[in-house]
PDB file of C-alpha atoms in Angstrom:
ATOM      1  CA  LEU A   7    -156.493 -38.276 -34.466  1.00  0.00           C
ATOM      2  CA  TRP A   8    -155.510 -34.767 -33.283  1.00  0.00           C
ATOM      3  CA  ARG A   9    -158.260 -34.749 -30.663  1.00  0.00           C
ATOM      4  CA  LEU A  10    -157.123 -38.159 -29.438  1.00  0.00           C
ATOM      5  CA  LEU A  11    -153.508 -37.024 -29.160  1.00  0.00           C
ATOM      6  CA  TRP A  12    -154.498 -33.730 -27.508  1.00  0.00           C
ATOM      7  CA  ALA A  13    -156.678 -35.507 -24.988  1.00  0.00           C
ATOM      8  CA  SER A  14    -153.843 -37.834 -23.938  1.00  0.00           C
ATOM      9  CA  ARG A  15    -151.008 -35.333 -24.183  1.00  0.00           C
ATOM     10  CA  SER A  16    -149.411 -36.486 -20.907  1.00  0.00           C
ATOM     11  CA  ARG A  17    -149.080 -40.015 -22.326  1.00  0.00           C
ATOM     12  CA  LEU A  18    -147.728 -38.599 -25.582  1.00  0.00           C
ATOM     13  CA  ALA A  19    -145.122 -36.517 -23.715  1.00  0.00           C
ATOM     14  CA  LEU A  20    -144.091 -39.544 -21.667  1.00  0.00           C
ATOM     15  CA  ALA A  21    -143.752 -41.667 -24.816  1.00  0.00           C
ATOM     16  CA  LEU A  22    -141.631 -38.967 -26.518  1.00  0.00           C
ATOM     17  CA  VAL A  23    -139.371 -38.652 -23.457  1.00  0.00           C
ATOM     18  CA  ALA A  24    -138.953 -42.448 -23.356  1.00  0.00           C
ATOM     19  CA  VAL A  25    -138.076 -42.643 -27.070  1.00  0.00           C
ATOM     20  CA  ALA A  26    -135.643 -39.686 -26.802  1.00  0.00           C
ATOM     21  CA  SER A  27    -133.869 -41.097 -23.747  1.00  0.00           C
ATOM     22  CA  GLY A  28    -133.619 -44.535 -25.370  1.00  0.00           C
ATOM     23  CA  ALA A  29    -132.124 -43.016 -28.511  1.00  0.00           C
ATOM     24  CA  THR A  30    -129.656 -41.001 -26.382  1.00  0.00           C
ATOM     25  CA  VAL A  31    -128.523 -44.101 -24.474  1.00  0.00           C
ATOM     26  CA  CYS A  32    -128.111 -46.077 -27.720  1.00  0.00           C
ATOM     27  CA  ALA A  33    -126.074 -43.266 -29.318  1.00  0.00           C
ATOM     28  CA  ALA A  34    -123.833 -42.995 -26.235  1.00  0.00           C
ATOM     29  CA  LEU A  35    -123.203 -46.751 -26.138  1.00  0.00           C
ATOM     30  CA  MET A  36    -122.386 -46.854 -29.862  1.00  0.00           C
ATOM     31  CA  ASN A  37    -119.973 -43.931 -29.418  1.00  0.00           C
ATOM     32  CA  LEU A  38    -118.212 -45.724 -26.544  1.00  0.00           C
ATOM     33  CA  ASN A  39    -118.017 -48.960 -28.498  1.00  0.00           C
ATOM     34  CA  LEU A  40    -116.550 -47.363 -31.610  1.00  0.00           C
ATOM     35  CA  ASP A  41    -114.132 -44.919 -29.974  1.00  0.00           C
ATOM     36  CA  ALA A  42    -113.011 -46.488 -26.671  1.00  0.00           C
ATOM     37  CA  GLY A  43    -110.232 -48.634 -28.152  1.00  0.00           C
ATOM     38  CA  ASP A  44    -108.647 -45.711 -30.000  1.00  0.00           C
ATOM     39  CA  LYS A  45    -108.810 -43.445 -26.962  1.00  0.00           C
ATOM     40  CA  LEU A  46    -107.282 -46.069 -24.667  1.00  0.00           C
ATOM     41  CA  THR A  47    -104.483 -46.794 -27.141  1.00  0.00           C
ATOM     42  CA  ARG A  48    -103.695 -43.086 -27.467  1.00  0.00           C
ATOM     43  CA  GLU A  49    -103.676 -42.609 -23.668  1.00  0.00           C
ATOM     44  CA  PHE A  50    -101.468 -45.641 -22.980  1.00  0.00           C
ATOM     45  CA  ARG A  51     -98.965 -44.575 -25.639  1.00  0.00           C
ATOM     46  CA  SER A  52     -98.734 -41.123 -24.097  1.00  0.00           C
ATOM     47  CA  LEU A  53     -97.711 -42.702 -20.763  1.00  0.00           C
ATOM     48  CA  GLY A  54     -94.770 -44.634 -22.196  1.00  0.00           C
ATOM     49  CA  ALA A  55     -93.871 -48.278 -21.838  1.00  0.00           C
ATOM     50  CA  ASN A  56     -96.480 -50.470 -20.215  1.00  0.00           C
ATOM     51  CA  VAL A  57     -94.387 -53.659 -19.969  1.00  0.00           C
ATOM     52  CA  VAL A  58     -90.974 -53.699 -18.336  1.00  0.00           C
ATOM     53  CA  VAL A  59     -88.791 -56.817 -18.552  1.00  0.00           C
ATOM     54  CA  SER A  60     -85.997 -56.854 -15.982  1.00  0.00           C
ATOM     55  CA  PRO A  61     -83.464 -59.437 -14.803  1.00  0.00           C
ATOM     56  CA  ALA A  62     -83.637 -61.210 -11.469  1.00  0.00           C
ATOM     57  CA  GLN A  63     -81.988 -59.151  -8.742  1.00  0.00           C
ATOM     58  CA  THR A  64     -78.883 -60.482  -7.053  1.00  0.00           C
ATOM     59  CA  ALA A  65     -77.593 -59.287  -3.701  1.00  0.00           C
ATOM     60  CA  ASP A  66     -73.906 -59.021  -4.564  1.00  0.00           C
ATOM     61  CA  ALA A  67     -73.764 -57.496  -8.058  1.00  0.00           C
ATOM     62  CA  ALA A  68     -75.686 -55.237 -10.412  1.00  0.00           C
ATOM     63  CA  ALA A  69     -78.288 -57.202 -12.299  1.00  0.00           C
ATOM     64  CA  THR A  70     -77.808 -57.227 -16.055  1.00  0.00           C
ATOM     65  CA  MET A  71     -79.772 -59.056 -18.681  1.00  0.00           C
ATOM     66  CA  ASP A  72     -78.342 -61.135 -21.469  1.00  0.00           C
ATOM     67  CA  ALA A  73     -78.546 -59.418 -24.879  1.00  0.00           C
ATOM     68  CA  ALA A  74     -80.280 -62.525 -26.251  1.00  0.00           C
ATOM     69  CA  VAL A  75     -83.444 -61.511 -24.376  1.00  0.00           C
ATOM     70  CA  THR A  76     -83.639 -58.188 -26.218  1.00  0.00           C
ATOM     71  CA  ASN A  77     -82.847 -59.928 -29.502  1.00  0.00           C
ATOM     72  CA  ARG A  78     -85.728 -62.368 -28.913  1.00  0.00           C
ATOM     73  CA  ILE A  79     -88.141 -59.484 -28.243  1.00  0.00           C
ATOM     74  CA  ASP A  80     -86.886 -57.688 -31.366  1.00  0.00           C
ATOM     75  CA  ALA A  81     -87.313 -60.866 -33.435  1.00  0.00           C
ATOM     76  CA  LEU A  82     -90.988 -61.250 -32.480  1.00  0.00           C
ATOM     77  CA  HIS A  83     -92.120 -58.526 -34.921  1.00  0.00           C
ATOM     78  CA  ALA A  84     -95.511 -58.525 -33.210  1.00  0.00           C
ATOM     79  CA  SER A  85     -97.794 -55.608 -34.038  1.00  0.00           C
ATOM     80  CA  GLU A  86     -98.411 -55.087 -30.319  1.00  0.00           C
ATOM     81  CA  ILE A  87     -94.728 -54.305 -29.669  1.00  0.00           C
ATOM     82  CA  MET A  88     -94.282 -50.659 -30.510  1.00  0.00           C
ATOM     83  CA  ALA A  89     -90.642 -50.452 -29.430  1.00  0.00           C
ATOM     84  CA  ALA A  90     -88.128 -52.208 -27.196  1.00  0.00           C
ATOM     85  CA  ALA A  91     -85.191 -50.421 -25.577  1.00  0.00           C
ATOM     86  CA  PRO A  92     -82.748 -51.794 -23.000  1.00  0.00           C
ATOM     87  CA  TYR A  93     -81.364 -49.527 -20.288  1.00  0.00           C
ATOM     88  CA  LEU A  94     -78.079 -49.791 -18.425  1.00  0.00           C
ATOM     89  CA  TYR A  95     -77.585 -47.505 -15.424  1.00  0.00           C
ATOM     90  CA  LEU A  96     -74.328 -46.551 -13.715  1.00  0.00           C
ATOM     91  CA  VAL A  97     -72.941 -43.738 -11.583  1.00  0.00           C
ATOM     92  CA  ALA A  98     -70.153 -41.780 -13.271  1.00  0.00           C
ATOM     93  CA  GLN A  99     -68.252 -38.560 -12.703  1.00  0.00           C
ATOM     94  CA  ALA A 100     -69.330 -35.753 -15.049  1.00  0.00           C
ATOM     95  CA  GLN A 101     -67.300 -32.697 -15.886  1.00  0.00           C
ATOM     96  CA  ALA A 102     -68.419 -29.828 -18.101  1.00  0.00           C
ATOM     97  CA  GLY A 103     -65.485 -28.055 -19.745  1.00  0.00           C
ATOM     98  CA  THR A 104     -61.931 -27.820 -18.472  1.00  0.00           C
ATOM     99  CA  GLY A 105     -61.191 -26.715 -14.943  1.00  0.00           C
ATOM    100  CA  ALA A 106     -64.635 -27.608 -13.587  1.00  0.00           C
ATOM    101  CA  SER A 107     -64.857 -30.038 -10.702  1.00  0.00           C
ATOM    102  CA  PRO A 108     -66.348 -33.474 -11.446  1.00  0.00           C
ATOM    103  CA  VAL A 109     -69.864 -34.189 -10.203  1.00  0.00           C
ATOM    104  CA  PRO A 110     -71.408 -37.652  -9.684  1.00  0.00           C
ATOM    105  CA  VAL A 111     -74.321 -38.313 -12.072  1.00  0.00           C
ATOM    106  CA  ILE A 112     -76.485 -41.275 -12.980  1.00  0.00           C
ATOM    107  CA  VAL A 113     -75.853 -42.326 -16.570  1.00  0.00           C
ATOM    108  CA  ALA A 114     -78.433 -44.319 -18.516  1.00  0.00           C
ATOM    109  CA  GLY A 115     -77.365 -46.027 -21.704  1.00  0.00           C
ATOM    110  CA  THR A 116     -80.134 -46.995 -24.106  1.00  0.00           C
ATOM    111  CA  TRP A 117     -81.195 -47.209 -27.748  1.00  0.00           C
ATOM    112  CA  PHE A 118     -82.417 -43.692 -28.487  1.00  0.00           C
ATOM    113  CA  ASP A 119     -83.942 -44.727 -31.814  1.00  0.00           C
ATOM    114  CA  GLN A 120     -86.395 -46.866 -29.830  1.00  0.00           C
ATOM    115  CA  VAL A 121     -86.760 -44.578 -26.805  1.00  0.00           C
ATOM    116  CA  ALA A 122     -88.103 -41.754 -28.980  1.00  0.00           C
ATOM    117  CA  ARG A 123     -91.041 -44.008 -29.868  1.00  0.00           C
ATOM    118  CA  ILE A 124     -91.611 -45.109 -26.265  1.00  0.00           C
ATOM    119  CA  ASN A 125     -91.234 -41.704 -24.593  1.00  0.00           C
ATOM    120  CA  SER A 126     -92.733 -39.388 -27.186  1.00  0.00           C
ATOM    121  CA  TRP A 127     -93.694 -36.963 -24.396  1.00  0.00           C
ATOM    122  CA  TRP A 128     -90.055 -35.998 -23.727  1.00  0.00           C
ATOM    123  CA  SER A 129     -89.363 -32.320 -24.306  1.00  0.00           C
ATOM    124  CA  VAL A 130     -85.921 -32.010 -25.919  1.00  0.00           C
ATOM    125  CA  SER A 131     -83.927 -28.796 -26.372  1.00  0.00           C
ATOM    126  CA  GLY A 132     -81.475 -29.224 -29.212  1.00  0.00           C
ATOM    127  CA  GLN A 133     -81.457 -32.327 -31.396  1.00  0.00           C
ATOM    128  CA  ARG A 134     -82.705 -35.772 -30.465  1.00  0.00           C
ATOM    129  CA  ILE A 135     -80.306 -38.673 -30.831  1.00  0.00           C
ATOM    130  CA  THR A 136     -81.779 -40.854 -33.558  1.00  0.00           C
ATOM    131  CA  GLN A 137     -79.041 -43.410 -34.198  1.00  0.00           C
ATOM    132  CA  ARG A 138     -78.513 -46.406 -31.967  1.00  0.00           C
ATOM    133  CA  ASN A 139     -74.720 -46.390 -32.367  1.00  0.00           C
ATOM    134  CA  ASP A 140     -74.155 -42.627 -31.899  1.00  0.00           C
ATOM    135  CA  SER A 141     -71.117 -42.458 -29.598  1.00  0.00           C
ATOM    136  CA  ALA A 142     -70.379 -38.752 -30.080  1.00  0.00           C
ATOM    137  CA  ASN A 143     -73.549 -37.252 -28.585  1.00  0.00           C
ATOM    138  CA  CYS A 144     -75.556 -37.624 -25.404  1.00  0.00           C
ATOM    139  CA  MET A 145     -78.767 -36.299 -23.922  1.00  0.00           C
ATOM    140  CA  VAL A 146     -78.586 -34.604 -20.520  1.00  0.00           C
ATOM    141  CA  GLY A 147     -81.496 -34.189 -18.133  1.00  0.00           C
ATOM    142  CA  GLN A 148     -82.753 -30.785 -17.096  1.00  0.00           C
ATOM    143  CA  GLU A 149     -81.402 -30.858 -13.518  1.00  0.00           C
ATOM    144  CA  VAL A 150     -77.920 -32.096 -14.471  1.00  0.00           C
ATOM    145  CA  SER A 151     -77.809 -29.618 -17.341  1.00  0.00           C
ATOM    146  CA  ARG A 152     -78.672 -26.789 -14.983  1.00  0.00           C
ATOM    147  CA  SER A 153     -76.176 -27.821 -12.288  1.00  0.00           C
ATOM    148  CA  LEU A 154     -73.304 -28.259 -14.765  1.00  0.00           C
ATOM    149  CA  GLY A 155     -74.193 -25.174 -16.813  1.00  0.00           C
ATOM    150  CA  LEU A 156     -74.682 -27.121 -20.039  1.00  0.00           C
ATOM    151  CA  VAL A 157     -76.495 -25.914 -23.153  1.00  0.00           C
ATOM    152  CA  PRO A 158     -77.117 -27.866 -26.372  1.00  0.00           C
ATOM    153  CA  GLY A 159     -73.759 -28.351 -28.066  1.00  0.00           C
ATOM    154  CA  SER A 160     -71.666 -28.124 -24.861  1.00  0.00           C
ATOM    155  CA  GLN A 161     -68.880 -30.603 -24.205  1.00  0.00           C
ATOM    156  CA  LEU A 162     -69.350 -33.161 -21.425  1.00  0.00           C
ATOM    157  CA  VAL A 163     -66.710 -35.554 -20.081  1.00  0.00           C
ATOM    158  CA  LEU A 164     -67.832 -38.732 -18.265  1.00  0.00           C
ATOM    159  CA  ARG A 165     -65.475 -40.907 -16.210  1.00  0.00           C
ATOM    160  CA  TYR A 166     -66.290 -44.395 -14.947  1.00  0.00           C
ATOM    161  CA  ALA A 167     -64.038 -47.260 -13.782  1.00  0.00           C
ATOM    162  CA  GLY A 168     -60.871 -45.707 -15.163  1.00  0.00           C
ATOM    163  CA  ARG A 169     -62.426 -44.946 -18.544  1.00  0.00           C
ATOM    164  CA  GLN A 170     -63.283 -41.568 -20.014  1.00  0.00           C
ATOM    165  CA  ALA A 171     -65.708 -40.530 -22.781  1.00  0.00           C
ATOM    166  CA  THR A 172     -66.245 -37.079 -24.226  1.00  0.00           C
ATOM    167  CA  PHE A 173     -69.634 -36.085 -25.685  1.00  0.00           C
TER     168      PHE A 173
END
């Protein structure tokens, strides 16, 4: 048997290479099959929301969506829905402290208890807002914080349409 194998060693080497490459391909395909779903889920979650529901745009007024739409999404309780958070954008005047001049800023109102699950990649200095009905605190973006000289715990006054709120 040894003489037979030694005499046809080129065929034996070719057979071993074929078996090894077949086993390698099978192992790679099994690894892809078992791990691809988890890797894709992890990557998509790191990017944030992958479905955005928005109202139809109108030419004369800001488009807002009825709260019933968000309530219907919340009521689905589907395992595929990780979180749902509405956003409302407006331009307000911001003032940090007394005596400072007001600066126009874009204000986004949302449910921070849900946003933390959607945008887990946010880097937050200070404390995150975790309650949906927290009307005493706000989160300020890096550029606005820098231009207004804000640090965590600073007071911020927002004015919009004759109304004023202090955070």
